[in-house]
Amino acid sequence: MKITVVGTGYVGLSLATLISKKYEVIAVDIIEEKVKMIQNGVSPIVDKEIQEFLSSGELNLKATTDISECKGSDFVIVATPTNYDPETHYFNTKSVEGVIAQVNQISPESTVVIKSTIPIDFTVNLCKDKGYTNVMFSPEFLREGKALYDNLHPSRIIAGIPSENLRDKAERFVRLLAECCMEKDVTTMIIGSTEAESVKLFSNTYLAMRVAYFNELDMFAQMHGLNAQEIITGVCLDPRVGSHYNNPSFGYGGYCLPKDTKQLLANYENVPNSLITAIVESNKIRKTYIADEIDRKIGRREGTVGIFRLIMKSGSDNFRESSVMDIMKDLASRGLKIVVYEPTVKDAVFDGWEIVNDLGEFYKRSDVILANRITDDLKPYTDKVFCRDIFNRD
């Protein structure tokens, strides 16, 4: 079997690495530097398991910028970015559409599997408009920095088909992923493509709802002088609630939750709702509350706020849509100075923000240090730290 994966971000590279343990895989990306790194056994993203697999020398994996090498593939997995467009209130799916058009010209016998996150109804409408009969959707449920681990230990594998003529291909695809993972009895589902698209967006919106819920609990505890940890622990001892995804933060961020919640809300345009709207609004409220707290702690306009890390999750190098960035902009608009400690950024200035990567100097220059999560290297400087990391984990 030959598989092509187009896009080598967290989703694409984790899948290419997973499958190439057993089958021939072609990984395609438009960025030549990433292709060279993969060819040399170096992961272009921070992910412990991906790096271990790539450096093992045991993968049947070739990276290239030439999409024509997809010719003859059994499956072409599309994992290109689909950023949320605030003007149209929908994902920008041009890269996905472009890749699918190219594949149908180069290798029309291949089955295309969309792994990029897309709007609800996208696959059905695309197939109807373009006459495609070989396109399906399979949602991914991965964490940044743990993408390959989550593919090795999936909670479920789902394929969504726009028509019944793809059922056999879908069953073959989910068997492929199940065969490559380390779980013996992983749950698989073959459902409609629109239902599968809905599973993806509703899953991430539920996770965002949990983040928002415990952040609002934390705000209540802070403003009433209560112990948030004791309240959260007591609530989560109920097995129907559970103790996962309950650590207060500066708001949900990262590449998936902000855009997926907004996309789902856009799909609710003509559907009565209050909860989905509230989840998006709650995240804005949380970030404003954090900025208010920092402003109050400094108490003077000329103060300096140190931002400890831009990344959203430990073990990751990604700070796309990081919630702390919105807080930084808010604080700067109030006249406060900002300095950033982010060792993954080597430049003195990043996106207009001053980078100070000497921790001692960073501490001296900061009146308050804003940290979404506490790490060991920050512990000597905690007298200046404002953080809501109650359970010391993501």
CSV table of C-alpha atoms in Angstrom, one decimal, residues 83-241:
chain,number,residue,atom,x,y,z
A,83,ASN,CA,-7.4,29.1,9.4
A,84,TYR,CA,-10.6,30.8,10.5
A,85,ASP,CA,-11.5,33.8,8.4
A,86,PRO,CA,-13.1,36.5,10.7
A,87,GLU,CA,-14.6,38.3,7.7
A,88,THR,CA,-16.5,35.3,6.2
A,89,HIS,CA,-16.9,33.6,9.6
A,90,TYR,CA,-15.7,30.3,8.0
A,91,PHE,CA,-12.6,28.3,7.6
A,92,ASN,CA,-10.4,29.2,4.7
A,93,THR,CA,-10.5,25.9,2.8
A,94,LYS,CA,-8.6,27.1,-0.3
A,95,SER,CA,-5.5,24.9,0.4
A,96,VAL,CA,-7.7,21.8,0.9
A,97,GLU,CA,-9.6,22.5,-2.3
A,98,GLY,CA,-6.4,23.1,-4.2
A,99,VAL,CA,-4.8,19.9,-3.1
A,100,ILE,CA,-7.9,17.8,-3.9
A,101,ALA,CA,-8.1,19.3,-7.4
A,102,GLN,CA,-4.4,18.5,-8.0
A,103,VAL,CA,-4.7,15.0,-6.8
A,104,ASN,CA,-7.7,14.3,-9.0
A,105,GLN,CA,-5.7,15.5,-12.0
A,106,ILE,CA,-2.5,13.5,-11.1
A,107,SER,CA,-4.0,10.4,-9.5
A,108,PRO,CA,-7.7,10.2,-10.0
A,109,GLU,CA,-7.8,6.6,-8.8
A,110,SER,CA,-6.6,7.6,-5.3
A,111,THR,CA,-9.0,8.0,-2.4
A,112,VAL,CA,-8.7,11.4,-0.8
A,113,VAL,CA,-9.1,11.7,2.9
A,114,ILE,CA,-9.5,15.2,4.4
A,115,LYS,CA,-7.9,15.4,7.8
A,116,SER,CA,-7.9,19.2,7.9
A,117,THR,CA,-10.7,20.7,10.0
A,118,ILE,CA,-13.4,22.0,7.7
A,119,PRO,CA,-16.9,23.5,8.0
A,120,ILE,CA,-20.0,21.3,8.5
A,121,ASP,CA,-21.3,20.2,5.1
A,122,PHE,CA,-18.0,21.0,3.3
A,123,THR,CA,-17.4,17.5,1.9
A,124,VAL,CA,-20.9,16.9,0.6
A,125,ASN,CA,-21.0,20.3,-1.1
A,126,LEU,CA,-17.5,20.0,-2.5
A,127,CYS,CA,-18.3,16.6,-4.1
A,128,LYS,CA,-21.6,17.9,-5.4
A,129,ASP,CA,-20.0,21.0,-6.9
A,130,LYS,CA,-16.9,19.3,-8.4
A,131,GLY,CA,-18.3,15.9,-9.2
A,132,TYR,CA,-15.8,14.1,-7.0
A,133,THR,CA,-16.6,10.6,-6.1
A,134,ASN,CA,-13.3,9.8,-4.2
A,135,VAL,CA,-13.3,12.3,-1.3
A,136,MET,CA,-14.1,11.5,2.4
A,137,PHE,CA,-13.4,13.2,5.7
A,138,SER,CA,-11.8,11.8,8.8
A,139,PRO,CA,-11.6,14.0,12.0
A,140,GLU,CA,-8.5,14.1,14.0
A,141,PHE,CA,-8.4,14.4,17.8
A,142,LEU,CA,-4.8,15.3,18.6
A,143,ARG,CA,-2.9,17.4,21.1
A,144,GLU,CA,0.0,19.7,20.1
A,145,GLY,CA,3.2,18.1,21.3
A,146,LYS,CA,1.4,14.7,21.7
A,147,ALA,CA,0.2,14.2,18.1
A,148,LEU,CA,1.9,10.9,17.4
A,149,TYR,CA,1.2,9.6,20.9
A,150,ASP,CA,-2.5,10.3,20.3
A,151,ASN,CA,-2.4,8.6,16.9
A,152,LEU,CA,-0.7,5.6,18.6
A,153,HIS,CA,-3.4,5.5,21.3
A,154,PRO,CA,-6.6,6.9,19.7
A,155,SER,CA,-9.8,7.3,21.6
A,156,ARG,CA,-11.7,6.5,18.3
A,157,ILE,CA,-11.1,6.4,14.6
A,158,ILE,CA,-13.9,7.9,12.5
A,159,ALA,CA,-14.3,8.1,8.7
A,160,GLY,CA,-17.1,10.2,7.2
A,161,ILE,CA,-18.4,9.4,3.7
A,162,PRO,CA,-20.6,11.7,1.5
A,163,SER,CA,-22.1,8.6,-0.2
A,164,GLU,CA,-22.4,4.9,0.3
A,165,ASN,CA,-20.1,4.1,-2.7
A,166,LEU,CA,-17.1,5.0,-0.5
A,167,ARG,CA,-18.0,2.7,2.4
A,168,ASP,CA,-15.5,0.0,1.4
A,169,LYS,CA,-12.7,2.6,1.1
A,170,ALA,CA,-13.6,4.1,4.4
A,171,GLU,CA,-13.5,0.7,6.1
A,172,ARG,CA,-10.1,0.1,4.6
A,173,PHE,CA,-8.9,3.4,5.8
A,174,VAL,CA,-10.0,3.0,9.4
A,175,ARG,CA,-8.5,-0.5,9.4
A,176,LEU,CA,-5.2,1.0,8.2
A,177,LEU,CA,-5.1,3.5,11.1
A,178,ALA,CA,-6.2,0.9,13.6
A,179,GLU,CA,-3.5,-1.5,12.3
A,180,CYS,CA,-0.8,1.1,12.8
A,181,CYS,CA,-1.8,2.2,16.3
A,182,MET,CA,-0.8,0.4,19.5
A,183,GLU,CA,-4.4,-0.2,20.8
A,184,LYS,CA,-5.9,-3.6,20.2
A,185,ASP,CA,-9.6,-2.8,20.4
A,186,VAL,CA,-9.9,0.8,19.2
A,187,THR,CA,-13.4,1.9,18.5
A,188,THR,CA,-14.0,2.7,14.8
A,189,MET,CA,-17.0,4.4,13.1
A,190,ILE,CA,-18.1,4.9,9.5
A,191,ILE,CA,-20.7,7.7,9.4
A,192,GLY,CA,-21.9,10.4,7.1
A,193,SER,CA,-19.3,13.1,6.2
A,194,THR,CA,-21.4,15.9,7.6
A,195,GLU,CA,-21.9,14.0,10.8
A,196,ALA,CA,-18.1,13.4,11.0
A,197,GLU,CA,-17.5,17.1,10.5
A,198,SER,CA,-20.0,17.8,13.3
A,199,VAL,CA,-18.2,15.3,15.6
A,200,LYS,CA,-15.0,17.3,15.2
A,201,LEU,CA,-16.4,20.7,15.9
A,202,PHE,CA,-18.7,19.6,18.8
A,203,SER,CA,-15.9,17.6,20.4
A,204,ASN,CA,-13.6,20.6,20.5
A,205,THR,CA,-16.4,23.0,21.5
A,206,TYR,CA,-17.2,20.7,24.5
A,207,LEU,CA,-13.5,20.8,25.6
A,208,ALA,CA,-13.6,24.6,25.2
A,209,MET,CA,-16.7,24.6,27.4
A,210,ARG,CA,-14.9,22.7,30.1
A,211,VAL,CA,-12.0,25.2,30.0
A,212,ALA,CA,-14.5,28.1,30.2
A,213,TYR,CA,-16.5,26.5,33.0
A,214,PHE,CA,-13.5,26.0,35.3
A,215,ASN,CA,-12.1,29.4,34.4
A,216,GLU,CA,-15.4,31.0,35.5
A,217,LEU,CA,-15.4,28.9,38.7
A,218,ASP,CA,-11.8,30.2,39.3
A,219,MET,CA,-13.0,33.8,38.8
A,220,PHE,CA,-15.8,33.3,41.3
A,221,ALA,CA,-13.4,31.8,43.9
A,222,GLN,CA,-10.9,34.6,43.5
A,223,MET,CA,-13.4,37.4,43.7
A,224,HIS,CA,-15.0,35.8,46.9
A,225,GLY,CA,-11.7,34.9,48.6
A,226,LEU,CA,-12.3,31.2,48.3
A,227,ASN,CA,-9.9,28.3,47.6
A,228,ALA,CA,-10.5,27.4,44.0
A,229,GLN,CA,-8.5,24.2,44.2
A,230,GLU,CA,-10.7,22.8,47.0
A,231,ILE,CA,-13.9,23.7,45.1
A,232,ILE,CA,-12.7,22.2,41.8
A,233,THR,CA,-11.4,19.0,43.5
A,234,GLY,CA,-14.7,18.6,45.3
A,235,VAL,CA,-16.7,19.1,42.1
A,236,CYS,CA,-14.6,16.7,40.1
A,237,LEU,CA,-14.8,13.9,42.5
A,238,ASP,CA,-18.2,13.2,41.0
A,239,PRO,CA,-17.4,10.6,38.3
A,240,ARG,CA,-19.9,12.2,36.0
A,241,VAL,CA,-17.7,15.3,35.9
